């Protein structure tokens, strides 16, 4: 069966680069919407050049340039948005362009986290999830063929610190580790390459049309305590757990949300 033509918006971002790689690897004619700014960034330029070498195409365009967006979308059967949190609300522009182009068989908006219709949280996360939920309703109301991807936690983000959310990017702890509450709450950690592969396998699958794709391997559902235990067994070292009570966690979140961007 002929593979769908894929356009990735936000292809140089954290999950976007994995989606582009998976799309090319699985044989989809793949294009990346590219701004002039990206080409002036040496790291992004190197990444984009590597994709061109592997067979992908670069389409000049911008999320805020409706004409260029429509033109790029007309070259694709599938549009995948991987824009970051600051541009999530701007996906209304993609939806408008898809409606005008009139040729898209599947739209995958930028979610790639928890199922926004089935969670309870507090700000600032609650506001972001509310925006994503509104986008779902708009996509449905406009009759755009879609697949929503719920993949929970990015492994590359959370696992290097062994699940310590206060030390993301710092690597494994040497002796102490921060544990939220009692550490027994379960979470789902999925490697980004796997998320991207499942996403690309879904875009031509009739079973995922207008559905939510849950990427939730049973073996990947673990608590923080279980993660720590696995690391301790692997390293033959015992970590000192510093537990943070729920009240303190909520205070942290409130303090962070009050800080200026």
Short mmCIF file of C-alpha atoms in Angstrom, two decimals:
data_model
loop_
_atom_site.label_atom_id
_atom_site.label_comp_id
_atom_site.label_asym_id
_atom_site.label_seq_id
_atom_site.Cartn_x
_atom_site.Cartn_y
_atom_site.Cartn_z
CA UNK A 1 0.00 0.00 0.00
CA UNK A 2 1.26 3.46 -0.88
CA UNK A 3 2.40 5.41 2.16
CA UNK A 4 0.73 8.71 3.03
CA UNK A 5 2.61 11.95 2.44
CA UNK A 6 3.44 13.45 5.83
CA UNK A 7 3.97 17.06 6.87
CA UNK A 8 5.50 17.62 10.31
CA UNK A 9 5.07 21.02 11.95
CA UNK A 10 7.51 21.57 14.81
CA UNK A 11 9.87 18.93 13.47
CA UNK A 12 12.99 20.23 15.21
CA UNK A 13 11.46 20.07 18.69
CA UNK A 14 11.86 17.38 21.33
CA UNK A 15 9.23 14.91 20.09
CA UNK A 16 9.11 16.37 16.57
CA UNK A 17 12.59 15.19 15.66
CA UNK A 18 11.67 11.64 16.65
CA UNK A 19 8.48 11.80 14.57
CA UNK A 20 10.37 12.97 11.49
CA UNK A 21 12.93 10.18 11.93
CA UNK A 22 10.19 7.55 12.33
CA UNK A 23 8.25 8.87 9.34
CA UNK A 24 11.31 8.64 7.09
CA UNK A 25 12.29 5.25 8.50
CA UNK A 26 8.83 3.81 7.81
CA UNK A 27 8.90 4.99 4.21
CA UNK A 28 6.57 7.98 4.26
CA UNK A 29 7.31 10.82 1.85
CA UNK A 30 8.11 13.30 4.61
CA UNK A 31 8.22 17.10 4.66
CA UNK A 32 9.12 19.44 7.51
CA UNK A 33 7.65 22.93 7.74
CA UNK A 34 10.72 25.13 8.15
CA UNK A 35 11.10 28.78 9.08
CA UNK A 36 14.04 30.88 7.93
CA UNK A 37 15.02 31.20 11.59
CA UNK A 38 15.59 27.45 11.86
CA UNK A 39 18.06 27.53 8.99
CA UNK A 40 20.12 30.21 10.78
CA UNK A 41 20.47 28.03 13.89
CA UNK A 42 23.55 25.78 13.37
CA UNK A 43 22.18 22.90 15.46
CA UNK A 44 18.79 22.91 13.74
CA UNK A 45 20.41 23.39 10.34
CA UNK A 46 22.57 20.31 10.88
CA UNK A 47 19.50 18.31 11.93
CA UNK A 48 17.49 19.50 8.93
CA UNK A 49 20.36 18.73 6.55
CA UNK A 50 20.60 15.19 7.92
CA UNK A 51 16.92 14.64 7.17
CA UNK A 52 17.30 15.98 3.65
CA UNK A 53 20.15 13.51 3.17
CA UNK A 54 17.87 10.71 4.38
CA UNK A 55 15.17 11.68 1.87
CA UNK A 56 12.94 14.20 3.65
CA UNK A 57 11.99 17.57 2.16
CA UNK A 58 11.98 21.05 3.67
CA UNK A 59 8.98 23.27 2.97
CA UNK A 60 9.40 26.96 3.74
CA UNK A 61 6.54 28.24 5.83
CA UNK A 62 5.42 29.60 9.17
CA UNK A 63 2.64 28.87 11.61
CA UNK A 64 1.77 32.58 11.51
CA UNK A 65 1.76 32.84 7.70
CA UNK A 66 -1.58 31.43 6.59
CA UNK A 67 -0.76 31.39 2.89
CA UNK A 68 2.48 29.44 3.32
CA UNK A 69 0.79 27.08 5.78
CA UNK A 70 -2.01 26.23 3.34
CA UNK A 71 0.51 25.76 0.54
CA UNK A 72 2.54 23.29 2.63
CA UNK A 73 -0.54 21.39 3.80
CA UNK A 74 -1.74 20.95 0.22
CA UNK A 75 1.39 18.83 -0.34
CA UNK A 76 0.46 16.33 2.39
CA UNK A 77 -2.09 13.65 3.21
CA UNK A 78 -1.23 13.65 6.91
CA UNK A 79 -0.37 16.65 9.08
CA UNK A 80 1.38 16.07 12.40
CA UNK A 81 1.82 18.98 14.78
CA UNK A 82 4.65 18.72 17.30
CA UNK A 83 4.71 22.35 18.41
CA UNK A 84 5.78 23.12 21.97
CA UNK A 85 3.61 24.29 24.90
CA UNK A 86 3.91 27.98 24.01
CA UNK A 87 2.41 27.39 20.57
CA UNK A 88 -0.26 24.83 21.45
CA UNK A 89 -3.05 27.44 21.33
CA UNK A 90 -1.84 28.59 17.91
CA UNK A 91 -2.86 25.25 16.42
CA UNK A 92 -6.17 26.90 15.57
CA UNK A 93 -4.15 28.33 12.66
CA UNK A 94 -3.28 24.81 11.50
CA UNK A 95 -6.92 23.76 11.79
CA UNK A 96 -8.02 26.75 9.67
CA UNK A 97 -5.37 25.97 7.06
CA UNK A 98 -6.38 22.30 6.94
CA UNK A 99 -10.00 23.29 6.36
CA UNK A 100 -9.01 25.61 3.53
CA UNK A 101 -6.64 23.11 1.92
CA UNK A 102 -9.33 20.43 1.97
CA UNK A 103 -7.05 17.48 1.25
CA UNK A 104 -5.92 16.16 4.64
CA UNK A 105 -6.82 12.57 5.54
CA UNK A 106 -5.47 12.69 9.09
CA UNK A 107 -4.44 15.39 11.56
CA UNK A 108 -2.43 14.59 14.68
CA UNK A 109 -2.37 17.66 16.96
CA UNK A 110 0.39 18.31 19.46
CA UNK A 111 -0.66 16.46 22.60
CA UNK A 112 1.79 13.61 23.30
CA UNK A 113 1.09 13.55 27.03
CA UNK A 114 -1.85 12.70 29.27
CA UNK A 115 -5.38 12.30 27.93
CA UNK A 116 -6.64 15.85 28.38
CA UNK A 117 -10.27 14.75 28.70
CA UNK A 118 -9.56 12.32 31.54
CA UNK A 119 -7.34 13.96 34.12
CA UNK A 120 -7.53 16.23 37.15
CA UNK A 121 -4.71 18.65 37.84
CA UNK A 122 -3.92 22.19 38.94
CA UNK A 123 -2.48 25.25 37.22
CA UNK A 124 -0.33 25.89 35.30
CA UNK A 125 -0.83 22.42 33.80
CA UNK A 126 -4.63 22.68 34.05
CA UNK A 127 -4.69 25.73 31.78
CA UNK A 128 -2.55 24.02 29.14
CA UNK A 129 -4.72 20.91 29.20
CA UNK A 130 -7.86 23.06 28.92
CA UNK A 131 -6.46 24.60 25.73
CA UNK A 132 -5.72 21.14 24.33
CA UNK A 133 -9.25 19.98 25.20
CA UNK A 134 -10.74 23.00 23.39
CA UNK A 135 -8.63 22.16 20.35
CA UNK A 136 -10.03 18.62 20.39
CA UNK A 137 -13.57 19.97 20.36
CA UNK A 138 -12.72 22.35 17.50
CA UNK A 139 -11.15 19.57 15.43
CA UNK A 140 -14.22 17.40 15.99
CA UNK A 141 -16.64 20.24 15.23
CA UNK A 142 -14.83 21.04 11.97
CA UNK A 143 -15.05 17.40 10.90
CA UNK A 144 -11.29 17.04 10.46
CA UNK A 145 -10.12 13.39 10.37
CA UNK A 146 -7.81 13.00 13.36
CA UNK A 147 -5.95 10.84 15.82
CA UNK A 148 -5.13 12.08 19.33
CA UNK A 149 -1.98 10.54 20.82
CA UNK A 150 -1.75 10.01 24.58
CA UNK A 151 1.70 8.74 25.53
CA UNK A 152 2.12 10.05 29.08
CA UNK A 153 5.73 10.70 30.23
CA UNK A 154 8.73 11.08 27.93
CA UNK A 155 11.36 8.60 29.10
CA UNK A 156 14.26 10.76 27.91
CA UNK A 157 13.00 13.59 30.11
CA UNK A 158 12.22 11.78 33.35
CA UNK A 159 14.34 8.63 33.53
CA UNK A 160 17.88 10.12 33.50
CA UNK A 161 17.15 11.61 36.97
CA UNK A 162 15.46 8.33 38.02
CA UNK A 163 12.11 10.10 38.13
CA UNK A 164 13.23 12.99 40.34
CA UNK A 165 11.21 15.91 38.93
CA UNK A 166 13.34 18.40 40.87
CA UNK A 167 16.49 17.28 39.03
CA UNK A 168 15.40 16.93 35.39
CA UNK A 169 18.45 17.19 33.16
CA UNK A 170 20.87 16.62 36.04
CA UNK A 171 21.44 12.90 35.54
CA UNK A 172 21.25 10.12 38.15
CA UNK A 173 21.39 11.15 41.82
CA UNK A 174 24.59 10.43 43.75
CA UNK A 175 23.11 9.82 47.18
CA UNK A 176 19.75 11.56 47.69
CA UNK A 177 16.56 11.57 45.63
CA UNK A 178 13.40 13.67 46.00
CA UNK A 179 10.19 11.65 46.13
CA UNK A 180 6.77 13.27 45.80
CA UNK A 181 4.35 12.13 48.53
CA UNK A 182 4.85 8.43 49.35
CA UNK A 183 6.21 7.54 45.91
CA UNK A 184 3.62 4.85 45.23
CA UNK A 185 1.63 6.68 42.52
CA UNK A 186 2.02 4.99 39.14
CA UNK A 187 3.19 6.72 35.98
CA UNK A 188 3.80 5.61 32.38
CA UNK A 189 7.25 6.19 30.90
CA UNK A 190 7.64 5.69 27.15
CA UNK A 191 10.76 6.13 25.03
CA UNK A 192 10.31 8.91 22.47
CA UNK A 193 11.37 6.71 19.54
CA UNK A 194 8.57 4.29 20.44
CA UNK A 195 6.03 7.12 20.74
CA UNK A 196 7.02 8.35 17.29
CA UNK A 197 6.91 4.88 15.76
CA UNK A 198 3.44 4.13 17.12
CA UNK A 199 2.25 7.55 15.94
CA UNK A 200 3.47 6.91 12.41
CA UNK A 201 1.99 3.41 12.35
CA UNK A 202 -1.36 4.92 13.35
CA UNK A 203 -1.69 7.55 10.62
CA UNK A 204 -2.59 5.02 7.91
CA UNK A 205 -4.52 2.68 10.22
CA UNK A 206 -8.32 2.89 9.88
CA UNK A 207 -8.70 1.65 13.47
CA UNK A 208 -7.24 4.88 14.85
CA UNK A 209 -9.31 7.26 12.71
CA UNK A 210 -11.09 9.79 14.96
CA UNK A 211 -9.86 7.89 18.01
CA UNK A 212 -7.36 8.30 20.84
CA UNK A 213 -4.18 6.25 20.55
CA UNK A 214 -2.97 5.25 24.01
CA UNK A 215 0.73 4.36 24.16
CA UNK A 216 0.80 2.50 27.46
CA UNK A 217 2.97 -0.65 27.49
CA UNK A 218 2.10 -2.58 30.70
CA UNK A 219 5.75 -3.03 31.66
CA UNK A 220 6.25 0.75 31.45
CA UNK A 221 3.71 1.49 34.20
CA UNK A 222 5.75 1.92 37.38
CA UNK A 223 5.83 3.94 40.59
CA UNK A 224 8.69 6.20 41.63
CA UNK A 225 9.57 3.75 44.39
CA UNK A 226 9.80 0.95 41.83
CA UNK A 227 12.06 3.06 39.60
CA UNK A 228 14.35 3.82 42.51
CA UNK A 229 14.45 0.16 43.50
CA UNK A 230 15.45 -0.86 39.97
CA UNK A 231 18.24 1.74 39.95
CA UNK A 232 19.48 0.65 43.39
CA UNK A 233 19.67 -2.97 42.25
CA UNK A 234 21.49 -1.96 39.07
CA UNK A 235 24.08 0.19 40.86
CA UNK A 236 24.28 -1.76 44.14
CA UNK A 237 23.76 1.54 46.00
CA UNK A 238 20.99 2.72 48.30
CA UNK A 239 19.60 6.22 47.83
CA UNK A 240 18.32 8.37 50.66
CA UNK A 241 14.70 9.28 49.88
CA UNK A 242 13.62 12.83 50.70
CA UNK A 243 9.81 12.77 50.74
CA UNK A 244 7.86 15.93 49.94
CA UNK A 245 4.29 16.02 51.35
CA UNK A 246 1.35 16.90 49.14
CA UNK A 247 0.86 20.31 50.76
CA UNK A 248 4.45 21.28 49.95
CA UNK A 249 4.09 20.02 46.37
CA UNK A 250 1.03 22.24 45.84
CA UNK A 251 2.96 25.20 47.28
CA UNK A 252 5.83 24.52 44.85
CA UNK A 253 3.43 24.48 41.93
CA UNK A 254 1.75 27.70 43.07
CA UNK A 255 5.11 29.47 43.49
CA UNK A 256 6.25 28.36 40.03
CA UNK A 257 3.01 29.51 38.40
CA UNK A 258 3.40 32.98 39.95
CA UNK A 259 6.90 33.49 38.55
CA UNK A 260 7.10 35.70 35.43
CA UNK A 261 8.04 33.93 32.19
#
